[in-house]
Short mmCIF file of C-alpha atoms and ligand atoms in Angstrom, two decimals:
data_model
loop_
_atom_site.label_atom_id
_atom_site.label_comp_id
_atom_site.label_asym_id
_atom_site.label_seq_id
_atom_site.Cartn_x
_atom_site.Cartn_y
_atom_site.Cartn_z
CA UNK A 1 0.03 -0.03 -0.02
CA UNK A 2 1.60 3.24 -1.14
CA UNK A 3 0.40 6.34 0.70
CA UNK A 4 0.87 10.07 0.44
CA UNK A 5 0.43 11.79 3.84
CA UNK A 6 -0.10 15.50 4.08
CA UNK A 7 -0.09 17.37 7.44
CA UNK A 8 -1.84 20.63 7.90
CA UNK A 9 -0.27 23.56 9.92
CA UNK A 10 -1.78 22.74 13.30
CA UNK A 11 -0.43 19.24 12.93
CA UNK A 12 3.15 20.78 12.68
CA UNK A 13 2.76 23.73 15.04
CA UNK A 14 5.48 22.60 17.44
CA UNK A 15 7.88 19.91 18.36
CA UNK A 16 5.09 17.83 20.19
CA UNK A 17 2.90 17.99 17.12
CA UNK A 18 5.89 16.85 15.04
CA UNK A 19 6.33 13.77 17.37
CA UNK A 20 2.75 12.76 16.72
CA UNK A 21 3.30 13.16 13.03
CA UNK A 22 6.57 11.12 13.23
CA UNK A 23 4.70 8.31 15.11
CA UNK A 24 1.96 8.21 12.53
CA UNK A 25 4.35 8.14 9.48
CA UNK A 26 6.51 5.49 11.28
CA UNK A 27 3.40 3.37 12.20
CA UNK A 28 2.99 2.32 8.57
CA UNK A 29 5.83 1.44 6.01
CA UNK A 30 3.35 2.52 3.13
CA UNK A 31 3.54 6.16 4.29
CA UNK A 32 6.31 7.00 2.03
CA UNK A 33 5.68 10.51 0.63
CA UNK A 34 5.02 13.44 3.07
CA UNK A 35 3.65 16.65 2.26
CA UNK A 36 3.98 19.23 5.16
CA UNK A 37 2.29 22.75 5.69
CA UNK A 38 3.97 25.66 7.39
CA UNK A 39 3.81 25.55 11.19
CA UNK A 40 0.19 26.74 12.23
CA UNK A 41 -1.19 28.11 15.44
CA UNK A 42 -0.06 26.53 18.71
CA UNK A 43 -2.84 28.04 20.69
CA UNK A 44 -6.06 30.08 19.90
CA UNK A 45 -4.47 33.66 19.40
CA UNK A 46 -1.13 32.50 17.86
CA UNK A 47 -0.14 33.42 14.41
CA UNK A 48 0.61 31.00 11.59
CA UNK A 49 4.02 31.14 10.14
CA UNK A 50 2.53 31.90 6.77
CA UNK A 51 0.98 35.10 8.09
CA UNK A 52 4.07 36.02 9.80
CA UNK A 53 5.85 35.70 6.48
CA UNK A 54 3.37 37.89 4.72
CA UNK A 55 3.68 40.52 7.50
CA UNK A 56 7.55 40.33 7.34
CA UNK A 57 7.62 40.65 3.43
CA UNK A 58 5.13 43.59 3.64
CA UNK A 59 7.70 45.45 5.89
CA UNK A 60 10.56 44.50 3.57
CA UNK A 61 8.56 46.00 0.57
CA UNK A 62 7.90 49.17 2.37
CA UNK A 63 11.68 49.44 3.16
CA UNK A 64 10.87 49.03 6.91
CA UNK A 65 12.98 47.02 9.39
CA UNK A 66 11.70 43.41 9.32
CA UNK A 67 14.32 41.80 11.45
CA UNK A 68 12.10 41.49 14.43
CA UNK A 69 9.31 39.51 12.55
CA UNK A 70 12.14 37.48 10.85
CA UNK A 71 13.61 36.57 14.19
CA UNK A 72 10.21 35.62 15.50
CA UNK A 73 9.68 33.26 12.37
CA UNK A 74 13.34 31.74 13.00
CA UNK A 75 12.26 31.15 16.65
CA UNK A 76 9.35 29.01 15.51
CA UNK A 77 11.62 26.62 13.61
CA UNK A 78 14.33 26.70 16.28
CA UNK A 79 11.82 25.69 18.81
CA UNK A 80 10.83 22.69 16.87
CA UNK A 81 14.58 21.64 15.87
CA UNK A 82 15.48 21.84 19.42
CA UNK A 83 12.40 20.08 20.84
CA UNK A 84 13.05 17.31 18.50
CA UNK A 85 16.92 17.34 19.30
CA UNK A 86 17.84 17.48 15.57
CA UNK A 87 21.28 18.29 14.26
CA UNK A 88 20.12 21.12 11.94
CA UNK A 89 21.19 24.67 11.66
CA UNK A 90 19.03 27.00 9.46
CA UNK A 91 21.60 30.03 9.45
CA UNK A 92 22.35 29.77 5.74
CA UNK A 93 18.58 29.29 4.86
CA UNK A 94 17.74 32.56 6.81
CA UNK A 95 20.67 34.57 5.28
CA UNK A 96 19.28 33.60 1.83
CA UNK A 97 15.83 34.51 2.86
CA UNK A 98 16.78 37.92 4.36
CA UNK A 99 18.77 38.84 1.30
CA UNK A 100 15.89 37.86 -1.04
CA UNK A 101 13.44 39.90 1.09
CA UNK A 102 15.80 42.83 0.81
CA UNK A 103 15.81 42.41 -2.98
CA UNK A 104 12.00 42.38 -2.86
CA UNK A 105 11.97 39.04 -4.64
CA UNK A 106 8.14 38.43 -4.52
CA UNK A 107 5.24 37.97 -2.09
CA UNK A 108 4.71 34.30 -3.20
CA UNK A 109 8.36 33.42 -2.50
CA UNK A 110 7.92 34.97 0.93
CA UNK A 111 4.87 33.05 1.71
CA UNK A 112 6.32 29.83 0.51
CA UNK A 113 9.27 29.80 2.83
CA UNK A 114 7.06 28.49 5.58
CA UNK A 115 6.43 25.16 3.81
CA UNK A 116 10.05 25.08 2.25
CA UNK A 117 11.66 25.36 5.81
CA UNK A 118 9.15 22.94 7.44
CA UNK A 119 10.04 20.40 4.69
CA UNK A 120 13.67 20.70 5.46
CA UNK A 121 13.08 20.26 9.17
CA UNK A 122 10.65 17.22 8.39
CA UNK A 123 13.14 15.60 6.05
CA UNK A 124 15.89 15.85 8.66
CA UNK A 125 13.71 14.62 11.36
CA UNK A 126 12.40 11.39 9.31
CA UNK A 127 15.61 10.71 7.53
CA UNK A 128 13.66 11.06 4.10
CA UNK A 129 14.98 12.81 0.97
CA UNK A 130 13.89 16.47 0.53
CA UNK A 131 12.46 17.54 -2.78
CA UNK A 132 11.97 21.31 -3.32
CA UNK A 133 8.49 21.71 -4.60
CA UNK A 134 9.95 24.53 -6.94
CA UNK A 135 11.63 21.67 -8.95
CA UNK A 136 8.50 19.58 -9.47
CA UNK A 137 5.41 21.92 -9.37
CA UNK A 138 5.24 23.86 -12.61
CA UNK A 139 3.44 27.12 -13.21
CA UNK A 140 3.35 28.81 -16.64
CA UNK A 141 4.84 32.27 -17.10
CA UNK A 142 1.39 33.76 -16.78
CA UNK A 143 1.12 32.17 -13.18
CA UNK A 144 -1.38 29.39 -14.29
CA UNK A 145 -0.65 26.05 -12.86
CA UNK A 146 0.51 23.58 -15.39
CA UNK A 147 -0.84 20.15 -14.43
CA UNK A 148 0.70 18.16 -17.26
CA UNK A 149 4.22 19.49 -16.90
CA UNK A 150 3.98 18.98 -13.05
CA UNK A 151 2.88 15.38 -13.38
CA UNK A 152 5.59 14.46 -15.79
CA UNK A 153 8.37 16.12 -13.59
CA UNK A 154 6.97 14.94 -10.41
CA UNK A 155 6.65 11.35 -11.56
CA UNK A 156 10.13 11.19 -12.79
CA UNK A 157 11.54 12.58 -9.75
CA UNK A 158 9.55 10.81 -7.00
CA UNK A 159 9.33 7.44 -8.53
CA UNK A 160 13.03 7.13 -8.19
CA UNK A 161 12.84 7.78 -4.40
CA UNK A 162 11.83 5.44 -1.74
CA UNK A 163 10.80 8.09 0.71
CA UNK A 164 10.47 11.82 0.07
CA UNK A 165 9.28 15.02 1.68
CA UNK A 166 7.77 17.54 -0.68
CA UNK A 167 6.78 20.91 0.78
CA UNK A 168 3.22 21.94 -0.04
CA UNK A 169 1.75 25.27 -1.23
CA UNK A 170 4.14 26.37 -3.84
CA UNK A 171 6.01 25.64 -7.19
CA UNK A 172 7.81 27.77 -9.77
CA UNK A 173 7.55 29.14 -13.22
CA UNK A 174 9.90 28.06 -15.85
CA UNK A 175 12.25 31.01 -15.05
CA UNK A 176 12.38 29.79 -11.42
CA UNK A 177 9.98 32.44 -9.96
CA UNK A 178 8.42 30.95 -6.90
CA UNK A 179 4.50 30.89 -7.07
CA UNK A 180 1.84 29.69 -4.64
CA UNK A 181 -1.43 28.17 -4.89
CA UNK A 182 -4.18 29.94 -2.91
CA UNK A 183 -4.36 29.76 0.81
CA UNK A 184 -4.56 26.21 2.22
CA UNK A 185 -2.93 25.10 -1.13
CA UNK A 186 -0.82 22.35 0.49
CA UNK A 187 -3.69 20.04 0.10
CA UNK A 188 -3.33 20.59 -3.66
CA UNK A 189 0.31 19.66 -3.45
CA UNK A 190 -0.66 16.43 -1.57
CA UNK A 191 -3.08 15.52 -4.35
CA UNK A 192 -0.50 16.13 -7.08
CA UNK A 193 2.01 13.91 -5.30
CA UNK A 194 -0.64 11.18 -4.99
CA UNK A 195 -1.39 11.35 -8.62
CA UNK A 196 2.42 11.28 -9.61
CA UNK A 197 3.33 8.20 -7.57
CA UNK A 198 0.13 6.40 -8.19
CA UNK A 199 -0.67 6.21 -4.60
CA UNK A 200 -3.32 3.95 -3.31
CA UNK A 201 -4.44 6.48 -0.74
CA UNK A 202 -3.89 10.11 0.01
CA UNK A 203 -4.19 10.86 3.74
CA UNK A 204 -4.84 14.28 4.59
CA UNK A 205 -4.06 14.86 8.34
CA UNK A 206 -5.63 17.73 10.03
CA UNK A 207 -7.06 18.72 13.45
CA UNK A 208 -10.63 17.46 13.00
CA UNK A 209 -11.82 13.84 12.45
CA UNK A 210 -13.04 14.47 8.95
CA UNK A 211 -16.13 16.05 7.49
CA UNK A 212 -19.00 16.73 9.73
CA UNK A 213 -22.64 16.43 8.51
CA UNK A 214 -23.14 20.17 9.42
CA UNK A 215 -21.50 23.18 10.73
CA UNK A 216 -20.69 22.56 14.40
CA UNK A 217 -21.09 26.28 15.12
CA UNK A 218 -24.81 25.90 14.17
CA UNK A 219 -25.65 22.21 14.90
CA UNK A 220 -24.53 20.80 18.19
CA UNK A 221 -22.06 17.89 17.95
CA UNK A 222 -22.83 17.01 14.32
CA UNK A 223 -22.09 13.28 13.25
CA UNK A 224 -18.92 12.71 11.18
CA UNK A 225 -19.40 11.53 7.71
CA UNK A 226 -17.79 8.16 7.13
CA UNK A 227 -17.82 8.18 3.24
CA UNK A 228 -18.40 11.12 1.02
CA UNK A 229 -18.12 11.18 -2.80
CA UNK A 230 -16.10 13.78 -4.51
CA UNK A 231 -19.39 15.26 -6.03
CA UNK A 232 -21.02 15.43 -2.63
CA UNK A 233 -18.06 17.05 -1.16
CA UNK A 234 -17.90 19.69 -3.86
CA UNK A 235 -21.61 20.62 -3.24
CA UNK A 236 -20.91 20.90 0.47
CA UNK A 237 -17.68 22.88 0.19
CA UNK A 238 -19.34 25.23 -2.26
CA UNK A 239 -21.76 25.97 0.47
CA UNK A 240 -19.20 26.83 3.01
CA UNK A 241 -17.96 23.46 4.45
CA UNK A 242 -14.14 23.64 4.30
CA UNK A 243 -11.90 20.90 5.41
CA UNK A 244 -10.16 20.38 2.15
CA UNK A 245 -9.01 22.87 -0.43
CA UNK A 246 -11.54 22.57 -3.20
CA UNK A 247 -8.96 22.31 -5.86
CA UNK A 248 -7.38 19.28 -4.15
CA UNK A 249 -10.14 17.01 -5.65
CA UNK A 250 -9.44 17.50 -9.45
CA UNK A 251 -6.00 15.76 -9.75
CA UNK A 252 -7.40 12.75 -8.05
CA UNK A 253 -10.97 12.56 -9.44
CA UNK A 254 -9.78 10.90 -12.76
CA UNK A 255 -7.35 8.52 -11.10
CA UNK A 256 -9.84 7.38 -8.56
CA UNK A 257 -7.45 7.63 -5.68
CA UNK A 258 -9.35 8.11 -2.55
CA UNK A 259 -8.68 10.79 0.24
CA UNK A 260 -8.73 9.73 3.80
CA UNK A 261 -9.14 12.88 6.10
CA UNK A 262 -7.72 12.18 9.49
CA UNK A 263 -7.02 13.73 12.78
CA UNK A 264 -3.42 14.02 13.95
CA UNK A 265 -4.64 14.37 17.48
CA UNK A 266 -6.79 11.31 17.36
CA UNK A 267 -4.92 8.90 15.14
CA UNK A 268 -7.09 5.98 15.83
CA UNK A 269 -10.14 7.60 14.57
CA UNK A 270 -10.83 6.46 10.97
CA UNK A 271 -11.84 9.83 9.79
CA UNK A 272 -13.68 10.49 6.47
CA UNK A 273 -13.15 8.60 3.23
CA UNK A 274 -13.59 10.86 0.06
CA UNK A 275 -14.11 8.61 -2.92
CA UNK A 276 -14.97 8.91 -6.64
CA UNK A 277 -17.92 6.46 -6.15
CA UNK A 278 -19.11 3.99 -3.89
CA UNK A 279 -21.83 1.35 -3.19
CA UNK A 280 -21.29 2.06 0.53
CA UNK A 281 -24.72 3.18 1.70
CA UNK A 282 -24.67 6.29 3.78
CA UNK A 283 -25.87 6.02 7.37
CA UNK A 284 -28.50 8.56 6.73
CA UNK A 285 -30.55 9.67 3.58
CA UNK A 286 -28.59 12.74 3.51
CA UNK A 287 -24.85 12.97 3.57
CA UNK A 288 -24.61 16.58 4.85
CA UNK A 289 -26.08 19.98 4.92
CA UNK A 290 -24.34 23.29 4.15
CA UNK A 291 -25.48 26.78 3.59
CA UNK A 292 -24.51 30.46 3.22
CA UNK A 293 -26.29 33.79 4.11
CA UNK A 294 -26.24 36.96 2.19
CA UNK A 295 -27.97 36.38 -1.12
CA UNK A 296 -30.51 38.48 -3.08
CA UNK A 297 -33.05 37.35 -5.62
CA UNK A 298 -33.91 39.42 -8.50
CA UNK A 299 -37.28 38.46 -10.00
CA UNK A 300 -38.24 39.66 -13.41
CA UNK A 301 -42.00 39.44 -14.39
CA UNK A 302 -43.23 39.68 -17.94
CA UNK A 303 -46.32 38.45 -19.48
CA UNK A 304 -45.80 35.73 -22.03
CA UNK A 305 -42.05 35.54 -21.12
CA UNK A 306 -42.16 31.70 -21.87
CA UNK A 307 -42.76 32.32 -25.54
CA UNK A 308 -39.97 34.97 -25.86
CA UNK A 309 -36.97 33.28 -27.54
CA UNK A 310 -33.69 34.34 -25.75
CA UNK A 311 -35.36 35.98 -22.67
CA UNK A 312 -33.10 34.07 -20.24
CA UNK A 313 -30.01 34.85 -22.13
CA UNK A 314 -30.61 38.40 -22.33
CA UNK A 315 -31.34 38.66 -18.54
CA UNK A 316 -28.10 36.72 -17.80
CA UNK A 317 -26.12 38.76 -20.07
CA UNK A 318 -27.07 41.97 -18.05
CA UNK A 319 -25.57 40.29 -14.97
CA UNK A 320 -22.57 39.16 -17.07
CA UNK A 321 -21.82 42.66 -18.34
CA UNK A 322 -21.86 43.92 -14.79
CA UNK A 323 -19.27 41.22 -13.86
CA UNK A 324 -21.79 39.48 -11.49
CA UNK A 325 -21.86 35.69 -11.15
CA UNK A 326 -25.16 34.03 -10.15
CA UNK A 327 -25.99 30.99 -7.92
CA UNK A 328 -29.52 29.91 -9.13
CA UNK A 329 -32.17 30.84 -11.59
CA UNK A 330 -35.46 29.41 -10.59
CA UNK A 331 -38.21 30.29 -13.05
CA UNK A 332 -42.06 30.21 -13.48
CA UNK A 333 -44.27 30.62 -16.53
CA UNK A 334 -44.01 34.49 -16.49
CA UNK A 335 -41.19 34.91 -13.86
CA UNK A 336 -37.49 34.42 -13.95
CA UNK A 337 -35.36 34.87 -10.82
CA UNK A 338 -31.62 35.25 -10.48
CA UNK A 339 -30.06 34.68 -7.01
CA UNK A 340 -26.59 36.33 -6.33
CA UNK A 341 -24.34 37.43 -3.69
CA UNK A 342 -25.95 40.47 -2.04
CA UNK A 343 -22.75 42.43 -1.30
CA UNK A 344 -21.72 42.01 -4.93
CA UNK A 345 -25.13 42.95 -6.24
CA UNK A 346 -25.52 46.05 -3.99
CA UNK A 347 -22.48 47.56 -5.84
CA UNK A 348 -24.11 47.18 -9.28
CA UNK A 349 -27.87 47.50 -8.24
CA UNK A 350 -28.95 50.37 -10.30
CA UNK A 351 -26.77 49.33 -13.31
CA UNK A 352 -28.45 46.00 -13.42
CA UNK A 353 -32.10 47.26 -13.02
CA UNK A 354 -31.52 49.76 -15.81
CA UNK A 355 -29.83 47.00 -17.86
CA UNK A 356 -32.73 44.66 -17.41
CA UNK A 357 -35.27 47.46 -18.34
CA UNK A 358 -33.43 48.10 -21.50
CA UNK A 359 -32.75 44.69 -22.47
CA UNK A 360 -36.08 42.68 -21.75
CA UNK A 361 -38.59 45.42 -20.96
CA UNK A 362 -40.03 43.72 -17.92
CA UNK A 363 -43.63 44.36 -16.37
CA UNK A 364 -42.06 44.27 -12.93
CA UNK A 365 -38.71 43.67 -11.25
CA UNK A 366 -38.81 42.53 -7.69
CA UNK A 367 -35.82 42.54 -5.22
CA UNK A 368 -35.81 40.25 -2.21
CA UNK A 369 -32.73 40.67 0.11
CA UNK A 370 -31.13 39.03 3.12
CA UNK A 371 -31.63 35.53 1.95
CA UNK A 372 -29.74 32.40 2.72
CA UNK A 373 -29.35 29.34 0.68
CA UNK A 374 -29.26 25.83 2.18
CA UNK A 375 -28.00 22.76 0.28
CA UNK A 376 -29.11 19.26 1.50
CA UNK A 377 -26.71 16.90 -0.23
CA UNK A 378 -26.68 13.16 -0.43
CA UNK A 379 -26.35 10.28 -2.81
CA UNK A 380 -28.77 8.48 -0.62
CA UNK A 381 -31.50 10.84 -1.89
CA UNK A 382 -31.56 9.27 -5.33
CA UNK A 383 -34.61 7.17 -5.89
CA UNK A 384 -35.64 7.76 -2.23
CA UNK A 385 -39.10 8.75 -2.00
CA UNK A 386 -40.33 11.49 0.47
CA UNK A 387 -36.98 13.26 1.03
CA UNK A 388 -38.40 16.64 -0.06
CA UNK A 389 -41.57 15.93 1.77
CA UNK A 390 -39.65 15.31 5.12
CA UNK A 391 -37.67 18.55 4.55
CA UNK A 392 -40.69 20.67 3.93
CA UNK A 393 -42.64 19.21 6.76
CA UNK A 394 -39.78 19.89 9.10
CA UNK A 395 -39.42 23.50 7.94
CA UNK A 396 -43.20 24.03 8.13
CA UNK A 397 -43.10 22.64 11.80
CA UNK A 398 -40.29 24.98 12.73
CA UNK A 399 -42.28 27.93 11.22
CA UNK A 400 -39.79 28.64 8.39
CA UNK A 401 -40.97 30.10 5.32
CA UNK A 402 -39.41 28.59 2.25
CA UNK A 403 -38.72 31.33 -0.51
CA UNK A 404 -37.12 29.04 -3.18
CA UNK A 405 -36.69 25.41 -4.11
CA UNK A 406 -34.30 23.84 -6.56
CA UNK A 407 -33.65 20.11 -6.97
CA UNK A 408 -30.78 19.31 -9.29
CA UNK A 409 -31.75 16.59 -11.78
CA UNK A 410 -28.96 14.44 -10.48
CA UNK A 411 -31.09 14.22 -7.23
CA UNK A 412 -27.78 14.75 -5.42
CA UNK A 413 -28.86 17.88 -3.76
CA UNK A 414 -31.94 20.08 -2.86
CA UNK A 415 -31.31 23.80 -2.47
CA UNK A 416 -33.73 25.90 -0.64
CA UNK A 417 -33.87 29.62 -0.03
CA UNK A 418 -34.98 30.92 3.25
CA UNK A 419 -34.66 34.36 5.00
CA UNK A 420 -31.27 35.02 6.64
CA UNK A 421 -32.94 35.20 10.10
CA UNK A 422 -34.39 31.68 9.65
CA UNK A 423 -31.02 30.13 8.63
CA UNK A 424 -30.11 28.59 11.90
CA UNK A 425 -33.58 27.21 12.55
CA UNK A 426 -33.91 25.69 9.27
CA UNK A 427 -30.65 23.84 9.52
CA UNK A 428 -31.38 22.48 12.74
CA UNK A 429 -34.87 21.33 11.72
CA UNK A 430 -33.50 19.59 8.66
CA UNK A 431 -30.61 18.05 10.65
CA UNK A 432 -33.15 16.79 13.32
CA UNK A 433 -35.46 15.23 10.88
CA UNK A 434 -32.83 13.22 9.08
CA UNK A 435 -30.22 12.51 11.86
CA UNK A 436 -31.45 12.87 15.46
CA UNK A 437 -35.01 12.04 14.58
CA UNK A 438 -36.23 14.64 17.00
CA UNK A 439 -38.97 16.05 14.62
N1 LIG B 1 0.52 27.58 4.73
C1 LIG B 1 -0.50 28.02 3.71
C2 LIG B 1 -1.53 28.68 4.39
O1 LIG B 1 -1.50 28.97 5.60
C3 LIG B 1 -0.67 26.78 2.96
C4 LIG B 1 -1.44 25.69 3.70
O2 LIG B 1 -1.28 25.55 4.93
O3 LIG B 1 -1.97 24.82 2.99
O4 LIG B 1 -2.55 28.85 3.63
#
């Protein structure tokens, strides 16, 4: 069994966490390729090394003295090195970093040093080879990630090594300029490594026991999901559930390599398996619930709209020309609604209204603000009768008025719109009817 193991920042925040990670890696011979993040928070109000690096570089760019912050960053690594009793000195590395900061080499370079240095420490601690991600993760000159070139370089390099540590989060352009993924991007590096070495499993170790069925800030002690498909996960992360970086799915999807999300602080817990497809029946009809507040609906009414060719296109073109993306477009015989982010909409409100009048001459435009969208997601809903009925009965009982309903034809999700102030009540009602059975 060949495994790629990625550890998040909180799993590597100090020497004690490193030791837990070391024990996990040594517990299985198959854990051969390791992708570390930068050291994260050690306690609630602590600062992640990546954020310290951004701060430090910002000072360098403004020609301010950045020594204090750099010393602080150095301290984080020295604390780990000493705590683990390693024979490793980062003097040369920090001299180079200081010089490069003074030369204003670039913010991505600055941010990437968190993972780079942690990779060096990790490789030294484990006795594994260190492979600089700049040599195997390729970005085009315009900053776009190049998947094909990366896979080629990475496979050639890693398949020749028995064990390796590859820092997460960054790569380089052809001219050597360091470029990072977006925040949380070490998850993506882990996926790329798993694909390149044809891993049997990609273990993503973090500080939670996997995906929860709902947001724990809203639902008390939600159940952990045992198995979730990539598609279900995508639906839920789109609606705000973030355990894995969204882009981490794409490299693995086609390969069918599963991801196992695990907790470094509870290594016995099996966590959540994220898979391409499975015949494993979910424990409940729904796999999870997600949602977001802050939407507005723009409803356009016009008699005989349904017989007007191109009506929908013209409406959406107005949104496109204002640079607004939309979430949903529920429609009726003579109505067409567009749901979009309220904050973004407010900036362009009058422009959109004028644009709609010009382009489709509506009888009426109605705006409804402060709406929330809730996605009820689950492969178990397919061919299960009564799911929608249960949802709406639960919402009615909880006195929640439903403003919009949208069921994807894949039967993988049902999206409902409610008022912002009903959001928490609605989530609890839905969770209870499917999971706790209290409704
Ligand atoms: N260290 C980076 C961040 O804080 C990347 C990562 O942790 O995945 O976003």
